[in-house]
Coordinates of C-alpha atoms in Angstrom, one line a residue:
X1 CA 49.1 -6.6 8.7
X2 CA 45.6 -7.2 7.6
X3 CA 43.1 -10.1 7.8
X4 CA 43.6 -11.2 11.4
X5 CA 40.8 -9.3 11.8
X6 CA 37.9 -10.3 14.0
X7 CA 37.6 -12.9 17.2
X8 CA 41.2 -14.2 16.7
X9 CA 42.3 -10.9 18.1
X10 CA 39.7 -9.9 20.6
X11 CA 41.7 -10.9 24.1
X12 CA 45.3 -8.8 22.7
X13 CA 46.2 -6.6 25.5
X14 CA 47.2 -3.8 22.7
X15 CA 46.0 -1.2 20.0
X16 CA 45.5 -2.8 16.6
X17 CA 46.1 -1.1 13.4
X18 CA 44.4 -3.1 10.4
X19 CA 46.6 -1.7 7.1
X20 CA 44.9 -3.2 4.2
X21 CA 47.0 -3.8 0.6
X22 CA 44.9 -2.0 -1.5
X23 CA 45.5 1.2 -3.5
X24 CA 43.4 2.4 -6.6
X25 CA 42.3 -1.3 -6.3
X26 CA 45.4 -3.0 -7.0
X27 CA 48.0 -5.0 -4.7
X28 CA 51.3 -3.3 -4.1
X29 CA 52.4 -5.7 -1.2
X30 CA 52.0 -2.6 0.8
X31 CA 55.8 -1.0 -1.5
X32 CA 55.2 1.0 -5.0
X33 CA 53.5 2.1 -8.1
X34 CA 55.6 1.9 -10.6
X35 CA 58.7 1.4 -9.0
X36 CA 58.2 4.6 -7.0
X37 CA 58.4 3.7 -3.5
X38 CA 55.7 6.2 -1.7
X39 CA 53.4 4.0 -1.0
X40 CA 55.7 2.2 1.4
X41 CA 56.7 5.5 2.7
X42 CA 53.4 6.6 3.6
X43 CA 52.5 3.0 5.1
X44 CA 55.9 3.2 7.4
X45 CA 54.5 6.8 8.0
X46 CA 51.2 6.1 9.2
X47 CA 52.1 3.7 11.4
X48 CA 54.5 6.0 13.5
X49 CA 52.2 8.3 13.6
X50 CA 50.0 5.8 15.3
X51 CA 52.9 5.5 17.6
X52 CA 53.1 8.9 18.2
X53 CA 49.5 9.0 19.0
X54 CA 50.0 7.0 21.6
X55 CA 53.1 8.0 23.1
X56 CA 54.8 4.7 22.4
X57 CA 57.9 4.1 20.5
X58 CA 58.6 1.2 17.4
X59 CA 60.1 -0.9 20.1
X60 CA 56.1 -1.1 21.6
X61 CA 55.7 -2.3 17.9
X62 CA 54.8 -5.7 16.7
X63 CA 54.2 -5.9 12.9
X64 CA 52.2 -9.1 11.6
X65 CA 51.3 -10.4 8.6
X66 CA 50.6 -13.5 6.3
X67 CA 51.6 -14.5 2.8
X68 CA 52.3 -10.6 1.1
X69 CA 51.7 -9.3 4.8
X70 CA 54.1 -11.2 6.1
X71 CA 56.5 -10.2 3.5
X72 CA 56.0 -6.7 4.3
X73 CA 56.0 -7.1 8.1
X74 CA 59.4 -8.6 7.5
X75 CA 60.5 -5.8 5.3
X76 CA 59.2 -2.9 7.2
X77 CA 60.5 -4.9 10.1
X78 CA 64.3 -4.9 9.4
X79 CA 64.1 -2.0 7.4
X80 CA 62.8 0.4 10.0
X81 CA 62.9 0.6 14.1
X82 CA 60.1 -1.7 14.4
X83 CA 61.0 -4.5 17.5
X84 CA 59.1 -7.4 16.9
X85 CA 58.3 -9.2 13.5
X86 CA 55.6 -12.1 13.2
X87 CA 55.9 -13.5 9.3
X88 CA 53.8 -16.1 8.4
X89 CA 54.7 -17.8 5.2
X90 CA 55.8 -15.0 3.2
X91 CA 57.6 -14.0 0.1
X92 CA 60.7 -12.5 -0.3
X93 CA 61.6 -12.9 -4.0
X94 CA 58.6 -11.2 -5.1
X95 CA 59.0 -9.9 -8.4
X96 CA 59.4 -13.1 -9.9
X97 CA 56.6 -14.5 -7.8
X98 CA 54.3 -11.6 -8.5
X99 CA 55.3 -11.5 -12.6
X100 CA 53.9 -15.3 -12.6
X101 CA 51.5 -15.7 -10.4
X102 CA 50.1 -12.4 -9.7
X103 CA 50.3 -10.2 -12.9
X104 CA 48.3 -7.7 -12.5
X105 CA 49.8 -7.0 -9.5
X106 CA 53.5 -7.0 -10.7
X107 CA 52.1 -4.3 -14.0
X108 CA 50.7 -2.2 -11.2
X109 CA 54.4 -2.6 -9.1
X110 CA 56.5 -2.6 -12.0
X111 CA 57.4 0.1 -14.7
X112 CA 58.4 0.3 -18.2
X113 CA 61.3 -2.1 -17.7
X114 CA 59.5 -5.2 -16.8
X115 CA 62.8 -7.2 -16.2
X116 CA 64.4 -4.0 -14.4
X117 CA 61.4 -4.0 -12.3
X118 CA 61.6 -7.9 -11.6
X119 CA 65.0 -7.8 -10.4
X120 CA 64.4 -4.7 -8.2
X121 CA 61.8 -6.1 -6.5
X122 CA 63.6 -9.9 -6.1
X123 CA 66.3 -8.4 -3.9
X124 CA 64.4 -5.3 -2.4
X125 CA 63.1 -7.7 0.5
X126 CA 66.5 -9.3 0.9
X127 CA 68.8 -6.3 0.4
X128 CA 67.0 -6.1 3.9
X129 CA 67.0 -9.0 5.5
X130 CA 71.0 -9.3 4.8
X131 CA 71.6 -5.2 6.1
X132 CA 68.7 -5.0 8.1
X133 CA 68.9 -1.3 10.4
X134 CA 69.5 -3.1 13.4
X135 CA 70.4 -6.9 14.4
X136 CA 68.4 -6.1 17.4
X137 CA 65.4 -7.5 16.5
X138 CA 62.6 -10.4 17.7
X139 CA 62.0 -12.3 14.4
X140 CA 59.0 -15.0 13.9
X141 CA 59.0 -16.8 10.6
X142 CA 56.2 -19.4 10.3
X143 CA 56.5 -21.9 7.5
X144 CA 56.8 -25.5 6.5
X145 CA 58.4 -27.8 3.8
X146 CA 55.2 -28.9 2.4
X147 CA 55.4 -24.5 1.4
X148 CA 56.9 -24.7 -2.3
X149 CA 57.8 -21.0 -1.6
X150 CA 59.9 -22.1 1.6
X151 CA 63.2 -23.4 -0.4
X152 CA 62.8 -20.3 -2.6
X153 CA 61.9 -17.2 0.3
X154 CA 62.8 -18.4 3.1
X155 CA 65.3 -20.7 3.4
X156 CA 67.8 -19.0 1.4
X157 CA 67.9 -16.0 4.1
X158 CA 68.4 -17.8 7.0
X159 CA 71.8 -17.6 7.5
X160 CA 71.3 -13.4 7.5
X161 CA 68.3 -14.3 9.7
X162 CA 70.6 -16.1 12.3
X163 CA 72.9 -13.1 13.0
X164 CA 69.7 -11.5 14.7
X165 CA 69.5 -11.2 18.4
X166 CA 66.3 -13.3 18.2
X167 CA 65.0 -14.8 15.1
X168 CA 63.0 -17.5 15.8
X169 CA 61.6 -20.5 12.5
X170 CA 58.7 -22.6 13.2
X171 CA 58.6 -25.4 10.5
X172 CA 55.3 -27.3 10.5
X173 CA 55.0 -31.0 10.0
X174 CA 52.0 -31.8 9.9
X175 CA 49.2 -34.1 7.9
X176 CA 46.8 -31.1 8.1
X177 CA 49.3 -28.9 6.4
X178 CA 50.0 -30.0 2.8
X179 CA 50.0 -26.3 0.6
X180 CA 50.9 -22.9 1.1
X181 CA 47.1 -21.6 2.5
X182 CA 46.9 -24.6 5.4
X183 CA 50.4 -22.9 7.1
X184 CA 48.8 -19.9 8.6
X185 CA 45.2 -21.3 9.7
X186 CA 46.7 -24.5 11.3
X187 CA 49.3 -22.4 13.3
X188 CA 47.0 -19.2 14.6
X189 CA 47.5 -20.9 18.4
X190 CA 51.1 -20.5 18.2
X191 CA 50.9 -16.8 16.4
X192 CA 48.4 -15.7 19.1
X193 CA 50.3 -17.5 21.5
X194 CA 53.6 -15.1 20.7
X195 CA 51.8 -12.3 20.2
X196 CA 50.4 -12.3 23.9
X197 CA 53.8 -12.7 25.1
X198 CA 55.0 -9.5 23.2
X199 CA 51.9 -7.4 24.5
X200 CA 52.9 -8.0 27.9
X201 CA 57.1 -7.4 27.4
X202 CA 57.9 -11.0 27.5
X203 CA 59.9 -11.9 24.4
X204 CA 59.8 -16.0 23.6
X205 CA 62.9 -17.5 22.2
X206 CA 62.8 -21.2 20.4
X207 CA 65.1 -21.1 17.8
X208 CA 64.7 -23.4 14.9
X209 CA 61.8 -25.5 15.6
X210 CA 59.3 -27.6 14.1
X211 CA 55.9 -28.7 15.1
X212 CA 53.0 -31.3 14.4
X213 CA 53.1 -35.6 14.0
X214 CA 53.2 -35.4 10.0
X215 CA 55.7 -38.6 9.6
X216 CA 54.4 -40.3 12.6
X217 CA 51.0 -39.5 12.1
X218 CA 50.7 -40.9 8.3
X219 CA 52.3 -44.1 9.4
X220 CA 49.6 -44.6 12.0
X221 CA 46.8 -43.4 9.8
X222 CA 48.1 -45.9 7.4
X223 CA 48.0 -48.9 10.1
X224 CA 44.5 -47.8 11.6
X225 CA 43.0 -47.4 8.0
X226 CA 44.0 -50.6 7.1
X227 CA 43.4 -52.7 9.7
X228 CA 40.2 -55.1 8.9
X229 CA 37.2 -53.0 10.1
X230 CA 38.5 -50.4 11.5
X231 CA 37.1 -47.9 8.7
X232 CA 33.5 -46.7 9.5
X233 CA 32.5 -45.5 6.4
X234 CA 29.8 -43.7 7.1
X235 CA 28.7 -41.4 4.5
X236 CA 29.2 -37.5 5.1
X237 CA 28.1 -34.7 2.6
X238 CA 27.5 -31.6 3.5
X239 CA 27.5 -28.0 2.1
X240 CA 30.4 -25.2 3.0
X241 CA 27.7 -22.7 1.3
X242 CA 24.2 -22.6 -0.5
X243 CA 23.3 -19.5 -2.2
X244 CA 19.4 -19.0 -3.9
X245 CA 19.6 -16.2 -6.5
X246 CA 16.2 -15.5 -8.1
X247 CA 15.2 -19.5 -9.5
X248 CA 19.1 -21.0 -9.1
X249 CA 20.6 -22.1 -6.4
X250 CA 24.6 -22.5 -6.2
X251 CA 26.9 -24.1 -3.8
X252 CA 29.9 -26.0 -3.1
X253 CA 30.4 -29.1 -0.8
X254 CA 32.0 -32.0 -0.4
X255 CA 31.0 -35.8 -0.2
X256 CA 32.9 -38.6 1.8
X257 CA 32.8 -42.0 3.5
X258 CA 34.8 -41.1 6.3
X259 CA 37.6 -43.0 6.3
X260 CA 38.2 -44.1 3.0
X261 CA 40.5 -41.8 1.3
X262 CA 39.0 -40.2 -2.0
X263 CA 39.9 -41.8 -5.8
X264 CA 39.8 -38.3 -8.0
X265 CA 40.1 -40.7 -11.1
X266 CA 37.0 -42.6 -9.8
X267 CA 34.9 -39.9 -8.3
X268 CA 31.2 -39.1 -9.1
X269 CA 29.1 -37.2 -7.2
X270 CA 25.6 -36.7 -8.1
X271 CA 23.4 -34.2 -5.8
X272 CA 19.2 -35.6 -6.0
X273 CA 16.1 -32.6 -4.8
X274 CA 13.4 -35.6 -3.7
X275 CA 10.4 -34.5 -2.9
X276 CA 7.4 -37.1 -1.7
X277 CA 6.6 -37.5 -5.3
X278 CA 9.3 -36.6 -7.8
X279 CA 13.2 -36.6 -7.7
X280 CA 15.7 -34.7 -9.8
X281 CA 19.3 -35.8 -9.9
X282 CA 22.0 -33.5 -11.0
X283 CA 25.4 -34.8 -11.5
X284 CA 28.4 -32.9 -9.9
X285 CA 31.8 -31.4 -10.9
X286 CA 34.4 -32.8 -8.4
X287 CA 36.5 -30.1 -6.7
X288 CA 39.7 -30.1 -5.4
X289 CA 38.8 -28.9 -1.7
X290 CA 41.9 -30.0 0.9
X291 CA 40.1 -28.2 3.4
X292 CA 37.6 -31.1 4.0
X293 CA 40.7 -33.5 5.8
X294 CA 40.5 -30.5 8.4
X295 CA 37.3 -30.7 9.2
X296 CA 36.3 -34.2 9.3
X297 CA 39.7 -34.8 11.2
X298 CA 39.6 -37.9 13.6
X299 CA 42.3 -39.3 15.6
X300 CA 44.0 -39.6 12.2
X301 CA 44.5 -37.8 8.7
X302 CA 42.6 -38.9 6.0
X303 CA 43.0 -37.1 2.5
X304 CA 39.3 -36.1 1.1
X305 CA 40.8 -33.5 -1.0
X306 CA 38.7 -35.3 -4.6
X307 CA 35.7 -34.9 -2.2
X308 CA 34.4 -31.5 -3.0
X309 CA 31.4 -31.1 -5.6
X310 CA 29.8 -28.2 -7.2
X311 CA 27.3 -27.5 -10.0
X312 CA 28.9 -27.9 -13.8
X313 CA 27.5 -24.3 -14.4
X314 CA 28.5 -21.3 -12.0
X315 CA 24.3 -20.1 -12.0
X316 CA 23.6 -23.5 -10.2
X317 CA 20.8 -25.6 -10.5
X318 CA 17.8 -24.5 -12.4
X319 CA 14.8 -25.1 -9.9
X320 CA 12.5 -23.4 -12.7
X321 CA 12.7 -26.8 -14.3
X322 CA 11.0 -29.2 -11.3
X323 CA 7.8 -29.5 -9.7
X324 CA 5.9 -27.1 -7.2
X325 CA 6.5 -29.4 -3.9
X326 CA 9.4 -29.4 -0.4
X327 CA 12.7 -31.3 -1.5
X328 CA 15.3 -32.7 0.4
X329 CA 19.0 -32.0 -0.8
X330 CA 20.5 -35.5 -1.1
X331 CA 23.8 -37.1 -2.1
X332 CA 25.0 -39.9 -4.2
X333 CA 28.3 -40.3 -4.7
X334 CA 31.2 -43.3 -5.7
X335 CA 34.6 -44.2 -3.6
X336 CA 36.4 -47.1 -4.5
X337 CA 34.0 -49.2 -6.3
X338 CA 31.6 -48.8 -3.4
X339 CA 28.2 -46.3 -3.6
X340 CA 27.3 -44.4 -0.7
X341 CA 24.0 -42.0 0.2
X342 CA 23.8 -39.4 1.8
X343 CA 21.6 -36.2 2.7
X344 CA 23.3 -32.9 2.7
X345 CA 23.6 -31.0 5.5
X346 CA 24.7 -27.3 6.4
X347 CA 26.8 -26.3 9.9
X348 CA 25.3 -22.9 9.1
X349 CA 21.7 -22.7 9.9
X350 CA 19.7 -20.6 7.0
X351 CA 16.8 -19.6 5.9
X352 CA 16.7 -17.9 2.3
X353 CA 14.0 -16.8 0.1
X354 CA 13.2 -15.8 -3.1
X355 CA 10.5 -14.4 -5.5
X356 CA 10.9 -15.2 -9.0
X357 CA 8.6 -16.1 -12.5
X358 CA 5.8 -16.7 -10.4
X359 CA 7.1 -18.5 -7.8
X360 CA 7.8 -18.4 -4.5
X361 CA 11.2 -20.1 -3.2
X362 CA 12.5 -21.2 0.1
X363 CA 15.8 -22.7 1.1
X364 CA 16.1 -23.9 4.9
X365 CA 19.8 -24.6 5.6
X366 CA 20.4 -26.4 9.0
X367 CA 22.6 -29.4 10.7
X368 CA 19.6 -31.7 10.3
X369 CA 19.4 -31.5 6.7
X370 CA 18.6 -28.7 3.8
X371 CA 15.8 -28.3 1.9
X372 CA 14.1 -26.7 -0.9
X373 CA 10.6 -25.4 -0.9
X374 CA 8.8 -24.4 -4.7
X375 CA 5.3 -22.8 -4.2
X376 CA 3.4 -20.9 -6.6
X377 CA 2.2 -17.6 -6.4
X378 CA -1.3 -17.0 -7.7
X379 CA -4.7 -19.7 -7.7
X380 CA -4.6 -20.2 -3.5
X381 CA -7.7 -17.8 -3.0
X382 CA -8.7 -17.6 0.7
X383 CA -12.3 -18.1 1.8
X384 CA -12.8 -14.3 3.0
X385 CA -10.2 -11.6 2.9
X386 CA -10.2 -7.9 2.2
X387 CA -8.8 -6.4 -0.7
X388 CA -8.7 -3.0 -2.5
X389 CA -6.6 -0.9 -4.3
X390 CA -6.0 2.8 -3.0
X391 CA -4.3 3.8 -6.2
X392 CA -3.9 1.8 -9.5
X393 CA -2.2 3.8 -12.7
X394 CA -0.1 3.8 -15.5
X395 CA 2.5 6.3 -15.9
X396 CA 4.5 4.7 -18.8
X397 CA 6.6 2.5 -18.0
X398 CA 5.7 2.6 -14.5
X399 CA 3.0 0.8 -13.1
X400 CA 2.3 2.0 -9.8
X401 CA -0.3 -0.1 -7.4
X402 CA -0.9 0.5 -3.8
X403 CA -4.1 -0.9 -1.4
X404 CA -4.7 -3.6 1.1
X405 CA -4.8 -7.3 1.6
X406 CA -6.0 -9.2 4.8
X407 CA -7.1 -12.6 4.9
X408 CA -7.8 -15.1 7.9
X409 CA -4.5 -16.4 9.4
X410 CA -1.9 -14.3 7.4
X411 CA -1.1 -11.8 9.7
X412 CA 0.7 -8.4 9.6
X413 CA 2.0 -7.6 13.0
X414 CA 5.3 -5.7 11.8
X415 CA 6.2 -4.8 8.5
X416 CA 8.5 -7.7 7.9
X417 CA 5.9 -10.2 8.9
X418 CA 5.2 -11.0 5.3
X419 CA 5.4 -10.1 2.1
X420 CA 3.4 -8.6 -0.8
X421 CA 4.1 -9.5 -4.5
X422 CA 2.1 -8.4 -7.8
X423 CA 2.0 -11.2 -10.4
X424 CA 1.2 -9.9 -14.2
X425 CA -0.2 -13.7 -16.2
X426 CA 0.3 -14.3 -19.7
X427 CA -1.2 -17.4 -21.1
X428 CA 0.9 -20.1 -18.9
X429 CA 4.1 -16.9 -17.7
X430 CA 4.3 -15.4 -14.6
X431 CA 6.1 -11.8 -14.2
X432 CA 6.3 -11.7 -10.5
X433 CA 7.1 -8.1 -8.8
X434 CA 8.1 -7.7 -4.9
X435 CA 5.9 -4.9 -2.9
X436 CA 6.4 -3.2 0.3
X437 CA 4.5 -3.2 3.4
X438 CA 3.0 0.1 4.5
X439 CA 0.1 0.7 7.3
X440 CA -2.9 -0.2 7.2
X441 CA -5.9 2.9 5.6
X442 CA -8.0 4.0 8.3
X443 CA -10.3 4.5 5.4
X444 CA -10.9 0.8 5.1
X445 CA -14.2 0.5 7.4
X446 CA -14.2 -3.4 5.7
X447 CA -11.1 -4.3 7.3
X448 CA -12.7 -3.5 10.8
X449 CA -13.6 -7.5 11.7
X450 CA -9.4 -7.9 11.4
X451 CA -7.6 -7.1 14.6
X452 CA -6.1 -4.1 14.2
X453 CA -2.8 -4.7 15.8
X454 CA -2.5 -8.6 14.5
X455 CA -3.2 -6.8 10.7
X456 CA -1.6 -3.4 11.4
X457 CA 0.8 -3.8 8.3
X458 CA -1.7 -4.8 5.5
X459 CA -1.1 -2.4 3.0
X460 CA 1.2 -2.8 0.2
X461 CA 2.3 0.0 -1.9
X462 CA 5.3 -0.1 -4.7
X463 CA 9.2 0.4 -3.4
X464 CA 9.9 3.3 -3.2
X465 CA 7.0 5.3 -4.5
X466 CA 8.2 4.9 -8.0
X467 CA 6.9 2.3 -9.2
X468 CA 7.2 -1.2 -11.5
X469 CA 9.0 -1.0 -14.7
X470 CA 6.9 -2.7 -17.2
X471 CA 9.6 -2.0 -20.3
X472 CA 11.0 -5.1 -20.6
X473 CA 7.5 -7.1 -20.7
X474 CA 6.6 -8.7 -24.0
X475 CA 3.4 -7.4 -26.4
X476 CA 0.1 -8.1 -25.1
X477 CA -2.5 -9.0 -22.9
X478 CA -2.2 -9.7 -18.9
X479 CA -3.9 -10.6 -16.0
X480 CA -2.7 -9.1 -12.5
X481 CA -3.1 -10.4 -9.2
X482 CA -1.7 -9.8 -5.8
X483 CA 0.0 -12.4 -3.6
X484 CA 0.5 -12.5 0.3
X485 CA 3.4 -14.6 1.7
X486 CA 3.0 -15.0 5.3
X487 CA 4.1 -17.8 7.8
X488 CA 1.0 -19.4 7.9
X489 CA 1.4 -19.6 3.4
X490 CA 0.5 -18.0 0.2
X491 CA -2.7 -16.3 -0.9
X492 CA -3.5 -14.7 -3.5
X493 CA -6.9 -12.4 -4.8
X494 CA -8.7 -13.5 -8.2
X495 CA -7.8 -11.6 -11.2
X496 CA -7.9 -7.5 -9.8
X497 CA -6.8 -5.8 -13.1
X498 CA -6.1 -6.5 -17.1
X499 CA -2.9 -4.7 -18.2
X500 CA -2.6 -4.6 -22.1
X501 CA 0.6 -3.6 -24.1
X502 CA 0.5 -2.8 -27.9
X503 CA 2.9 -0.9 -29.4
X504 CA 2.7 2.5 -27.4
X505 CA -0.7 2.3 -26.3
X506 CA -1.7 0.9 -23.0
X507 CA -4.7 0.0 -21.6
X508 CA -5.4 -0.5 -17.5
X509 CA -8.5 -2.6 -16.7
X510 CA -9.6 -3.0 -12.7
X511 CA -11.8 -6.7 -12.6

């Protein structure tokens, strides 16, 4: 009933009603609170009145869901008028399943009674399956035997799901599919595919059937893989995402020689930033990931699920630690004895940045290769530049700084063209500050050998008008300077202002 959202549903030829599980924040697999039943009653409710809306009756009705939509799509489904039913993998015994896997949301279902309430809601889905309102009814059940939860929802029910006019099971067979998540994704061609047919009152009947190469495909992958030098082995890593946050960056990935199935007892992965003169390796945590044998399918299945890597620490990797300087993200991992290399690349083209501690920090994330790019903020004066302050106070604990900043080259054409940060220096620490762009002063007769439209945002003021919280800064004496981050690089003017901090007393110094 919900997450299908997006491209996979753009060419239906019928309205879409998105119902999302969610109530006070908590799952209810679309039924109760507490054993009181409303919330199925006003989700049943809604979606005639949709109908109504539209002049159309439950028999104009598809309901479709996955996993806990599924399992209400086939409750509402026999429960109710509702024509058509397209389930994908779901659960019917769910108070057991939801009192061990998903607690909180069998407290939020539940009541007092926790075993009262696991035995209501075991057979609540069944009770309607076996006396379902009508045996009229166009049923779609998508699973596989490779689904754990198949022997226990599923197949117990199909007996009562046979004495329908049209209930149809698709079992999957297939390499690609090995858990409960891979059912759904692998089979959206065959869901859209009925789904179609339905919008355009055309009702597909299969019966019991199954579909993928699973048995004959492992045997073959087995031959092919084996055959002397038929492996390529060429080296893949590459990142599913790359997040910078401040001076960490965080990710996960994976790490392969294509081919050559992955050892989880063997496997080390070690990620290296190399720039042209220093290198930093950082070893991995391996990561269970069986979505990799999907996306590096070819011609056969290989299993790379020991392939995935992320950081041993959920922050990332510290880049406050290495050199100013452009790295390259490369891998270095083992398989089998054997040590491959590797850069890292993204299918996601990026570009992230980030202002922290006096630094400046870029990550480029691209099919070519990803890097990292560590530059610092303040002692890159340029040969001539204008720069003044328009208003420089403190209003404790705000310091609020506003004036202008042009320099040959970095220019301001729009006020995202760059970006202006105020640096406050103590002994060898940087407390770095983000500004915003404003207009350019007419007032600013110095700034008239810039061209006024190339320069037009060179003005940087504080966010907001309210300032930058200087609470949290240490005792003592600082130096502040303004930096410019443009395309073209960083600049920054000499020492404009001495801040000092002692005790309650402050003192504000322009240079």
């Amino acid at each position: 009933m919900y997450g299908f959202d997006g491209k996979a549903l753009d060419d239906v030829k019928g309205a879409i009603l998105w119902i999302q599980d969610s109530v006070d924040n908590h799952n209810s697999y679309y039924l109760c609170h507490g054993l009181d039943f409303r919330i199925e009653k006003a989700v049943r409710d809604l979606i005639f009145d949709c109908l109504d809306d539209m002049d159309l009756g439950p028999e104009n009705c598809t309901l479709l869901g996955g996993s806990k939509g599924g399992s209400a799509a086939l409750l509402f489904g026999t429960k109710y008028e509702f024509k058509n039913i397209i389930a994908s993998v779901p659960q019917t015994k769910i108070g057991t399943y939801t009192r061990h896997k998903l607690k909180e949301t069998f407290c939020y279902m539940a009541n007092e009674d926790q075993d009262e309430s696991e035995n209501v809601l075991n057979t609540y889905i069944p009770n309607s399956i076996a006396n379902p309102i009508s045996f009229d009814k166009n049923i779609y059940i998508i699973s596989s035997l490779t689904d754990p939860e198949y022997a226990v929802h599923i197949d117990p029910h199909v007996s009562d799901l046979d004495k329908q006019k049209n209930f149809n099971l698709l079992l999957t067979d297939s390499s690609l599919v090995r858990a409960h998540p891979d059912v759904t994704p692998y089979n959206i061609p065959f869901i859209l595919s009925v789904l179609y047919a339905l919008c355009e009152g055309i009702t597909p009947k299969y019966g019991h059937v199954s579909n993928g190469n699973g048995e004959n495909d492992r045997a073959l992958s087995s031959n092919y893989f084996n055959s002397s030098g038929t492996a390529r082995l060429n080296p893949v890593a590459r990142f599913h995402w790359c997040q910078l946050i401040n001076d960490n960056v965080t990710f996960q990935g994976y790490a392969v020689a294509l081919g050559e199935e992955v050892d989880a007892d063997s496997r080390e992965t070690t990620l290296i930033l190399k720039s042209r003169t220093s290198e930093y390796s950082f070893p991995m945590s391996k990561r269970a990931d069986q979505t990799i044998a999907t996306k590096l399918y070819d011609k056969y299945y290989r299993d790379y699920t020991w392939g995935g890597f992320e950081p041993h620490q959920s922050k990332g990797i510290d880049l406050s630690k290495i050199d100013q300087g452009e790295y390259e993200f490369l891998s270095e991992f083992s398989q089998h004895g054997k040590k491959y290399n590797s850069k890292i690349d993204c299918l996601t083209s990026l570009e992230i940045s980030s202002v922290y501690s006096g630094h400046h920090y870029t990550l480029l994330l691209s099919e070519k290769g990803c890097t990292v790019k560590k530059t610092r903020l303040i002692g890159n004066n340029p040969k001539q530049s204008v720069f003044s302050f328009s208003n420089l106070e403190f209003r404790a604990p705000m310091l609020h700084v506003s004036g202008s900043f042009l320099s040959d080259g970095a220019v301001m054409p729009a006020w995202n063209a760059g970006q202006y940060v105020l640096c406050l220096e103590q002994d060898q620490t940087v407390y770095s500050f983000s500004l915003g762009t404003t207009r350019l002063r007419n007032d600013l007769p110095e700034a008239g050998a810039y061209d006024p439209e190339l320069y037009l945002w060179s003005n940087f003021t504080t966010p907001g008008n309210v300032g930058v919280d200087l609470e949290l800064l240490p005792q003592g004496t600082f130096t502040g300077y303004l930096s410019h981050i443009t395309s073209a690089g960083i600049v920054s003017t000499p020492p404009a202002f001495r801040f000092t901090k002692l005790g309650s007393s402050h003192e504000l110094v322009v240079l």
